GROMACS .gro file of C-alpha atoms in nm:
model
  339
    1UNK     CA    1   1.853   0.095  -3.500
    2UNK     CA    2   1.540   0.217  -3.394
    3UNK     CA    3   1.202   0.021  -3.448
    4UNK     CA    4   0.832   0.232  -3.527
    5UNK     CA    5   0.553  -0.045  -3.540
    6UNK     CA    6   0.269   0.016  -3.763
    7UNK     CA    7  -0.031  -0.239  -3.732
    8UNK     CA    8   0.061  -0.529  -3.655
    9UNK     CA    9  -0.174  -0.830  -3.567
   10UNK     CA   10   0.033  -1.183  -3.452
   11UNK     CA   11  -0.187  -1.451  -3.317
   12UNK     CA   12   0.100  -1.596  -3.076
   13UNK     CA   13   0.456  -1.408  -3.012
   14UNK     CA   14   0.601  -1.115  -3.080
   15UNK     CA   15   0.979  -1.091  -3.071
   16UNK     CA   16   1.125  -0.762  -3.109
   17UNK     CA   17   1.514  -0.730  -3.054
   18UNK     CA   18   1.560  -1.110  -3.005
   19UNK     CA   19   1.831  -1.180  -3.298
   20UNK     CA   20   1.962  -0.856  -3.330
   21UNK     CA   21   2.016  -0.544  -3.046
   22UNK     CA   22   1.764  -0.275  -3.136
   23UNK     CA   23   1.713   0.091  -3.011
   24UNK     CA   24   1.370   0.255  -2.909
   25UNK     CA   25   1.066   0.150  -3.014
   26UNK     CA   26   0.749   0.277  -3.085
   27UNK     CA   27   0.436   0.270  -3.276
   28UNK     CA   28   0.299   0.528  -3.565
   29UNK     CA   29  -0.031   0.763  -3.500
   30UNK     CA   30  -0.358   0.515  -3.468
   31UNK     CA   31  -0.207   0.163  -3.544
   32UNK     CA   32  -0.271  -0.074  -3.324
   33UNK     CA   33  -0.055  -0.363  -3.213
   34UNK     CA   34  -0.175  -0.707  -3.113
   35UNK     CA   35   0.014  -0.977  -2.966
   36UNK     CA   36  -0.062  -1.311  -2.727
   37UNK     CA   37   0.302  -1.249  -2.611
   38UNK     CA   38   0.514  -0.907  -2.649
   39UNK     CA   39   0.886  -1.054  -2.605
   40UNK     CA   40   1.137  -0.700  -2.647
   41UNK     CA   41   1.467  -0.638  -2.595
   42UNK     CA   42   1.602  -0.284  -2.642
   43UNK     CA   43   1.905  -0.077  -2.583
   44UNK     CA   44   1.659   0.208  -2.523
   45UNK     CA   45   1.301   0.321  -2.449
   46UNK     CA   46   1.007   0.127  -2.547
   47UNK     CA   47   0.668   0.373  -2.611
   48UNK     CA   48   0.333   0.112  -2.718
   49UNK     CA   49   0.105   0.347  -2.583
   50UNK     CA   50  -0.209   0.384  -2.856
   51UNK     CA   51  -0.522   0.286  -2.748
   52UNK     CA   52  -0.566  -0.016  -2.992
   53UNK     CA   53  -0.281  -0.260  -2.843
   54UNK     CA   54  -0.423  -0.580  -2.742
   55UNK     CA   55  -0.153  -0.749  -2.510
   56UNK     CA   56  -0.193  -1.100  -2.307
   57UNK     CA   57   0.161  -1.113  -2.172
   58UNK     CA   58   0.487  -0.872  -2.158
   59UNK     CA   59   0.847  -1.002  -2.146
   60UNK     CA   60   1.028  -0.667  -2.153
   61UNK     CA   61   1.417  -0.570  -2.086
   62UNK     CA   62   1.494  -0.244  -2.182
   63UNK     CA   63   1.745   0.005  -2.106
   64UNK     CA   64   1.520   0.335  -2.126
   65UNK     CA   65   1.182   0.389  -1.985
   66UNK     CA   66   0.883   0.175  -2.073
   67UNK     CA   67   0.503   0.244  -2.158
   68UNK     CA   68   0.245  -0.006  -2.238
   69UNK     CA   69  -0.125   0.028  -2.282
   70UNK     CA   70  -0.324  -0.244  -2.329
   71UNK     CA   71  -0.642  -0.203  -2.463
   72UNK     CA   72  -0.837  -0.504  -2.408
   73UNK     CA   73  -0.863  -0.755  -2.196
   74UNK     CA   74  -0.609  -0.859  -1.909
   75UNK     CA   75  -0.237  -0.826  -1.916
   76UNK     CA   76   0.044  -1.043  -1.703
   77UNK     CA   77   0.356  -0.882  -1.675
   78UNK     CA   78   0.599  -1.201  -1.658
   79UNK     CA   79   0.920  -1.026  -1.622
   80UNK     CA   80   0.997  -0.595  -1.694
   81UNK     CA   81   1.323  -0.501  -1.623
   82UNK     CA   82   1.352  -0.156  -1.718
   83UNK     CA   83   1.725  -0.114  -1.638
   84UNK     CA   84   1.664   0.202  -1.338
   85UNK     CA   85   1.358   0.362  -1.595
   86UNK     CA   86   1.028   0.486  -1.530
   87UNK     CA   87   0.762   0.169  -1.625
   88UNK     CA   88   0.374   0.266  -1.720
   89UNK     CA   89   0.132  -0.008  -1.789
   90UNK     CA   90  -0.214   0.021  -1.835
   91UNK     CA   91  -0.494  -0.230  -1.904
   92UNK     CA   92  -0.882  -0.268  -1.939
   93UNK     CA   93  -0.934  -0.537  -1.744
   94UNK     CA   94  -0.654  -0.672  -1.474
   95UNK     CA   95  -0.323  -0.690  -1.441
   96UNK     CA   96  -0.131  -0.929  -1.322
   97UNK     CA   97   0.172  -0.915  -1.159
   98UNK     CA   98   0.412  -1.256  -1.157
   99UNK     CA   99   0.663  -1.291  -0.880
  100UNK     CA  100   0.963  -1.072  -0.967
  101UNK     CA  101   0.751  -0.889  -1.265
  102UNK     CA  102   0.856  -0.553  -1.275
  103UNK     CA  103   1.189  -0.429  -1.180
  104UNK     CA  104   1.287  -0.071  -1.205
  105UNK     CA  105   1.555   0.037  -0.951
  106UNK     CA  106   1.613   0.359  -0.839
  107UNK     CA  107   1.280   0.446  -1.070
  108UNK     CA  108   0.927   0.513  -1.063
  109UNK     CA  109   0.645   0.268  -1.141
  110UNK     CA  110   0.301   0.366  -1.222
  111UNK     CA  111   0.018   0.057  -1.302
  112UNK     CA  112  -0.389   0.135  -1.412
  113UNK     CA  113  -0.568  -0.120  -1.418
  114UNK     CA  114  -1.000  -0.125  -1.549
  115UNK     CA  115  -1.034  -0.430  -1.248
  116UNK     CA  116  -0.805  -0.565  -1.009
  117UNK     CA  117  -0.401  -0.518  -0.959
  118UNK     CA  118  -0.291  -0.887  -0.846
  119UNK     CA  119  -0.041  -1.130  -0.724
  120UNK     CA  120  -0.065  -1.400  -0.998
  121UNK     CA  121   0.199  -1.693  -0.890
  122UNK     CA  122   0.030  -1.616  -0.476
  123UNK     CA  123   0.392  -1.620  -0.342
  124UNK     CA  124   0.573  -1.419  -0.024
  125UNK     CA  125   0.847  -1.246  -0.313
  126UNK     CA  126   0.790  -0.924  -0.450
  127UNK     CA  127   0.633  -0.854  -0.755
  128UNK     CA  128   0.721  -0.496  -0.837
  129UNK     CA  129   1.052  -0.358  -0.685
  130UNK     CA  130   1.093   0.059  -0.743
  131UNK     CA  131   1.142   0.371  -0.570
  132UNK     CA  132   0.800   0.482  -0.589
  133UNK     CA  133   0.468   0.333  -0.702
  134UNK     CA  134   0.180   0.464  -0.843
  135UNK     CA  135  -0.155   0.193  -0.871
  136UNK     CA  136  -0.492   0.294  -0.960
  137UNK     CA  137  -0.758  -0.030  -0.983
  138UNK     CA  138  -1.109   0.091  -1.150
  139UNK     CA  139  -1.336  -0.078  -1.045
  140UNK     CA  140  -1.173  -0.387  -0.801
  141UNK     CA  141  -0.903  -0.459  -0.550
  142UNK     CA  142  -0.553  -0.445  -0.551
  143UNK     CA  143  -0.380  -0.752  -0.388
  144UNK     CA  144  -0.650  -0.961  -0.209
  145UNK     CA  145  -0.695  -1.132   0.213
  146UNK     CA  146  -0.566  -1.455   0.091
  147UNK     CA  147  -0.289  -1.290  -0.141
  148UNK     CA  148  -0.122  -0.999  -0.097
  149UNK     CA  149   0.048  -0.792  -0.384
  150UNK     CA  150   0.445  -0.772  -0.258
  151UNK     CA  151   0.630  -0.457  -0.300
  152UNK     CA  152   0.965  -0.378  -0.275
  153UNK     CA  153   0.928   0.033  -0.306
  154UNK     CA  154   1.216   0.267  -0.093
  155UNK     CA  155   0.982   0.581  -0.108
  156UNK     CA  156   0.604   0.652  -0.126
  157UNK     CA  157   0.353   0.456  -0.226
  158UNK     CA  158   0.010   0.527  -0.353
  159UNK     CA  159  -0.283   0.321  -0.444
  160UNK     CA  160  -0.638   0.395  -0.574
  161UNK     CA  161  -0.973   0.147  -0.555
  162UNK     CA  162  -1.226   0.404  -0.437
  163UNK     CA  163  -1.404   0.398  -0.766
  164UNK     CA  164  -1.490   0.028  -0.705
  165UNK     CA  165  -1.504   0.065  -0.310
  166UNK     CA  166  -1.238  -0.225  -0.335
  167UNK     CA  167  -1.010  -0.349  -0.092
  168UNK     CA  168  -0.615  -0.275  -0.089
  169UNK     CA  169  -0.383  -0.584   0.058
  170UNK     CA  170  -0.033  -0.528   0.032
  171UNK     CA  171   0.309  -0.610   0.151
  172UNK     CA  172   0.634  -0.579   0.194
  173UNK     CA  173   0.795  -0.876   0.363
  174UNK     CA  174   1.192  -0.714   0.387
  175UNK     CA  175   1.159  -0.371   0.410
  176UNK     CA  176   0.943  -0.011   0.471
  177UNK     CA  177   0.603   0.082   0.358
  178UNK     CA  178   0.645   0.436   0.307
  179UNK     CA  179   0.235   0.548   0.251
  180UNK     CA  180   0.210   0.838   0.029
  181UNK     CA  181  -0.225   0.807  -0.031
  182UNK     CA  182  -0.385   0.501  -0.024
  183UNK     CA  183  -0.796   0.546  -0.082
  184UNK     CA  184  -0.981   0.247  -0.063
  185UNK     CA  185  -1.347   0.476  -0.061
  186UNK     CA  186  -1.577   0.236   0.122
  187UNK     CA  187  -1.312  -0.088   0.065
  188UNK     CA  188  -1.082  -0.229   0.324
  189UNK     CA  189  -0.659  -0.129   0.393
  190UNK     CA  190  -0.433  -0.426   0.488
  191UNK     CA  191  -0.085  -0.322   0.494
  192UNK     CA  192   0.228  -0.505   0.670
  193UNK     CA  193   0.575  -0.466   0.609
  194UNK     CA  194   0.916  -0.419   0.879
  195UNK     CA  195   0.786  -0.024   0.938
  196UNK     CA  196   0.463   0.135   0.862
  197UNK     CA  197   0.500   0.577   0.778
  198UNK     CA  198   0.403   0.868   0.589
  199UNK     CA  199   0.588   0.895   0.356
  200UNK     CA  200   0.567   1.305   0.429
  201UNK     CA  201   0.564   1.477   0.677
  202UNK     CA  202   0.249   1.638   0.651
  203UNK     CA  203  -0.093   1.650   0.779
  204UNK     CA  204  -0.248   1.494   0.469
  205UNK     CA  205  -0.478   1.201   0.468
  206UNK     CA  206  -0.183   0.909   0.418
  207UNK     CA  207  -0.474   0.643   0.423
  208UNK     CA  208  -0.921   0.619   0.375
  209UNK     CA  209  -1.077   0.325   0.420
  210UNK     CA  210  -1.391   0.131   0.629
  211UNK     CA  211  -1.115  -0.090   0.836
  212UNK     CA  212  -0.762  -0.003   0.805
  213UNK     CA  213  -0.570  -0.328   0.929
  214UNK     CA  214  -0.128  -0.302   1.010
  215UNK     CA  215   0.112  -0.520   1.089
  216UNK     CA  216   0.456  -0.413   1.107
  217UNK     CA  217   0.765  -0.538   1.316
  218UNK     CA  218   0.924  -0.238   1.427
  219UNK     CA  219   0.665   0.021   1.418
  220UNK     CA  220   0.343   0.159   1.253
  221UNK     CA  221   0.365   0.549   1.250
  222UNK     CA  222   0.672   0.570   1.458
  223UNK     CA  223   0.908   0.812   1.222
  224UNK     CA  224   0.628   0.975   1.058
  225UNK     CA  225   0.236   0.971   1.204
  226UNK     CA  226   0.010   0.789   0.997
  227UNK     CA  227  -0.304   1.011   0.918
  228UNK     CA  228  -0.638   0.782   0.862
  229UNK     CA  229  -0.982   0.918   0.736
  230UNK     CA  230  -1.353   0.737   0.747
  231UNK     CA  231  -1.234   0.427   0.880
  232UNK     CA  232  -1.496   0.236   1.153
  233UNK     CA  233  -1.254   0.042   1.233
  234UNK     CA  234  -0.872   0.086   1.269
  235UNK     CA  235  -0.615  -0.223   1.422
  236UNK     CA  236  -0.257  -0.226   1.440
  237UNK     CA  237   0.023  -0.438   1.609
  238UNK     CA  238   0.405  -0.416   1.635
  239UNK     CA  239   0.694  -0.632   1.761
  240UNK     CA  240   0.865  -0.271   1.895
  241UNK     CA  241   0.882   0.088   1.799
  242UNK     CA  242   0.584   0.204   1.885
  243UNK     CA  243   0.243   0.319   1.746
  244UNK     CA  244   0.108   0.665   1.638
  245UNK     CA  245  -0.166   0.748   1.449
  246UNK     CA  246  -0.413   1.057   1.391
  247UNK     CA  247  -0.811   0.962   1.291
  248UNK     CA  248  -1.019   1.139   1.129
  249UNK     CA  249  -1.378   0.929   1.125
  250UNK     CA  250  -1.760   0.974   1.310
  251UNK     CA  251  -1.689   0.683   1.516
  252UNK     CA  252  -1.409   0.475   1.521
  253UNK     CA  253  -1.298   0.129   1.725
  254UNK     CA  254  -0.941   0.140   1.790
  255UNK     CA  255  -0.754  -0.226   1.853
  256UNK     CA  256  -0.294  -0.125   1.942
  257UNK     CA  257  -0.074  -0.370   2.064
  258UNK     CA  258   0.311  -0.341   2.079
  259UNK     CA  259   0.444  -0.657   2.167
  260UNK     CA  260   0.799  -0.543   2.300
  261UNK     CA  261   0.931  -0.185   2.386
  262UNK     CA  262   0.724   0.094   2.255
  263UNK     CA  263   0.395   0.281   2.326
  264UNK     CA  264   0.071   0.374   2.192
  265UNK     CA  265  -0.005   0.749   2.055
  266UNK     CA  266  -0.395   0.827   1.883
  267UNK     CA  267  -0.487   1.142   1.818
  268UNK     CA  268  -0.892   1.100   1.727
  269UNK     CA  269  -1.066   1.402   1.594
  270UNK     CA  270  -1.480   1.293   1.592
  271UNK     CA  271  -1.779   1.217   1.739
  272UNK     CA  272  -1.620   0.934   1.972
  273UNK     CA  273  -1.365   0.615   1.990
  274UNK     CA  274  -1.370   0.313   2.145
  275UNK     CA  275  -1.086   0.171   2.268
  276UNK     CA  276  -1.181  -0.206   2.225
  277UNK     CA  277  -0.820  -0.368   2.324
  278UNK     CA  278  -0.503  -0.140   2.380
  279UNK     CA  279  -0.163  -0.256   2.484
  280UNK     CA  280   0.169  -0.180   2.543
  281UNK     CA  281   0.410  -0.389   2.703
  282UNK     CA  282   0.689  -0.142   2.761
  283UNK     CA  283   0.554   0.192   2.687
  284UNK     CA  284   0.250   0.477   2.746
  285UNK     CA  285  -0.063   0.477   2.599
  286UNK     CA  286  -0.243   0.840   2.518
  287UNK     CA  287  -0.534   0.857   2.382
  288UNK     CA  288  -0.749   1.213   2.326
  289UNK     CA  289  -1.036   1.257   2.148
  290UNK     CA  290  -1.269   1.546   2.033
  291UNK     CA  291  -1.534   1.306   2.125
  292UNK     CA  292  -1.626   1.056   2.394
  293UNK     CA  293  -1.358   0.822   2.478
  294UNK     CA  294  -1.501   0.408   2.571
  295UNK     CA  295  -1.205   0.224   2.742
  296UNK     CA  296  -1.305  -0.137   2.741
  297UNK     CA  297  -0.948  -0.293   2.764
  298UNK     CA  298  -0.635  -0.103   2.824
  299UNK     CA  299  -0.309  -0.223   2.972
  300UNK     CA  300  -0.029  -0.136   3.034
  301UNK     CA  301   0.174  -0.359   3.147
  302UNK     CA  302   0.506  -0.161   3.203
  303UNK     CA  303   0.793  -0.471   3.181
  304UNK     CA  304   1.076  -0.208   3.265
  305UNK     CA  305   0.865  -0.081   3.566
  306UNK     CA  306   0.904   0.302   3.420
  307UNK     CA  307   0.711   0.567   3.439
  308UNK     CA  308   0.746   0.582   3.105
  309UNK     CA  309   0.441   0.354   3.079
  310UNK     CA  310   0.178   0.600   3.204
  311UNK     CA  311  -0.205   0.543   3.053
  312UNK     CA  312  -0.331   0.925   2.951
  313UNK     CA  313  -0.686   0.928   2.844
  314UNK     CA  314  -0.819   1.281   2.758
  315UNK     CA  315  -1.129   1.429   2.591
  316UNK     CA  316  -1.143   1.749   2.468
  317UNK     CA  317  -1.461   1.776   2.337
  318UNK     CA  318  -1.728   1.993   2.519
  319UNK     CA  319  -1.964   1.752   2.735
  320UNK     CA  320  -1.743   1.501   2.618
  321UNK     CA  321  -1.748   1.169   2.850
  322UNK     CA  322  -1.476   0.938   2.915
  323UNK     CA  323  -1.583   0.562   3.019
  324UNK     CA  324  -1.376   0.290   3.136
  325UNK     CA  325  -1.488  -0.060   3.154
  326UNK     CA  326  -1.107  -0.223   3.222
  327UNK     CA  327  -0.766  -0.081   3.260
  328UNK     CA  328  -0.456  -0.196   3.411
  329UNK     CA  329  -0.162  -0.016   3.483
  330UNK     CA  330   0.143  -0.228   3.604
  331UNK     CA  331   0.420  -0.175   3.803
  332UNK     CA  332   0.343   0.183   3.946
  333UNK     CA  333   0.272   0.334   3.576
  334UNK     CA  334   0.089   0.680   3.589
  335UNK     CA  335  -0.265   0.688   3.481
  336UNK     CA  336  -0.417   0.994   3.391
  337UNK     CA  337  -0.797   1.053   3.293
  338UNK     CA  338  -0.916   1.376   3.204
  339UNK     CA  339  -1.266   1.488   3.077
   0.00000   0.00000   0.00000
């Protein structure tokens, strides 16, 4: 049978379906339901979405999709398994996220947080697992440096701390980061996961941020071009597969390294770029810019001894200048510098 909550105010748990299998559950216009600990289990949706809920910790399964608001305070999502259903949680203050917290398969997740989106247990395993994710953090970061939030998400994925100018850290330790829009507003991007992409393919700003920091293993912008707005400051590395980016900034310092096989493609639309450490071990590098180009360190070192592993520098900017403090081109690579 179905379950509609009027007000209901328990100073420790709340256990809905725990003796006996329940349907969908909800709560009637303007009551408000308060809880230390929501425990539900339900053969169908779950709707607690008034204003007036006061939540410390969810415990959800349920076989339909699943909306929380929490209306004061912070809220830690222990475990939400939502059986392939779309999960929204919301919260005044923080939210967070245990290891293994939210599981929707197949489904979309969307969190809003008043402060910070975060890791709680600080461990390598995923906390939300989903086909696409939707996170919007008021006023602070979501994941941190020390602690990155873990996703397991097989399509886009879009995150939101520009009202707070906070930073976004996050991960995905087994799989793809498919970016969708990730705005950081004057915050910092760290993102690393097996392959870095647009989700699209589009010319749409995929990521905006001061310093936009990847890490991938077998590419960053390789399927699908990664476009990058305002950032001072972009660096990226990958095992193989390549790098290619498009950025869209005043003045940007560009660090690329491909460890293996794979080159190095930035597109740079501005007043000017500098190239502070670019390198490929098996691949080109091409560079052009609206604006002046600075090479201090480029190499390529060119392990297959292909031309494949030609250095193209090109400015296409009127009076634009091209300077090169190093560059190394191994084993009879092309390079090509054009101003």
């Amino acid at each position: 049978s179905d379950v509609t909550l009027g007000d209901v105010n328990a100073s420790g748990m709340l256990r809905i379906g725990a003796i006996q299998n329940v349907g969908s559950v909800g709560q009637a216009i303007a009551t408000s339901v308060i809880a230390k600990h929501l425990f539900a289990s339900t053969s169908e949706a779950i709707n607690l979405d008034n204003t007036g809920n006061d939540f410390e910790e969810l415990n959800i399964v349920a076989n339909g999709a699943v909306i929380v608001n929490d209306g004061a305070g912070d809220l830690c999502v222990v475990a939400l398994d939502s059986m392939g259903a779309n999960v929204t949680l919301s919260t005044e203050g923080s939210l967070l996220l245990a290891t293994q917290a939210i599981t929707a398969v197949g489904a979309n997740v969307n969190l809003s947080a008043g402060a910070a989106i975060v890791d709680k247990d600080n461990t390598d395993s995923r906390n939300v697992q989903a086909a696409s994710l939707q996170m919007n953090a008021n006023a602070e970061a979501i994941g941190d440096d020390a602690n990155a939030l873990d996703v397991d998400i097989t399509g886009a994925v879009d995150a939101d701390t520009s009202a707070g100018n906070a930073d976004v850290v996050l991960a995905n330790k087994s799989g793809d980061l498919m970016i969708g829009e990730i705005s950081a507003g004057a915050g910092n991007v760290t993102l690393s996961a097996v392959t870095l992409n647009d989700a699209t393919v589009d010319s749409s700003q995929d990521i905006s941020a001061t310093v936009v920091t990847m890490t991938a293993d077998q590419g960053i912008g390789n399927l699908r071009a990664l476009e990058i707005a305002d950032a001072t400051e972009g660096v990226a590395t990958t095992d193989v597969g390549g790098i290619e980016i498009l950025l869209e900034s005043s003045s940007v310092d560009v660090d690329a390294a491909v460890i293996d096989s794979g080159g190095v493609a930035v597109e740079h639309a501005g007043d000017s770029i500098r190239l502070r450490s670019v390198m490929t071990s098996d691949g080109a590098v091409s560079v052009t810019s609206s604006g002046p180009i600075e090479a201090i360190d480029v190499l390529s070192v060119n392990s297959s001894m292909g031309r494949s592993a030609e250095v193209s520098l090109t400015t296409t900017g009127l009076d634009s200048d091209l300077l090169v403090e190093s560059m190394s081109a191994s084993g009879g690579a092309v390079v090509i510098l054009s101003a």
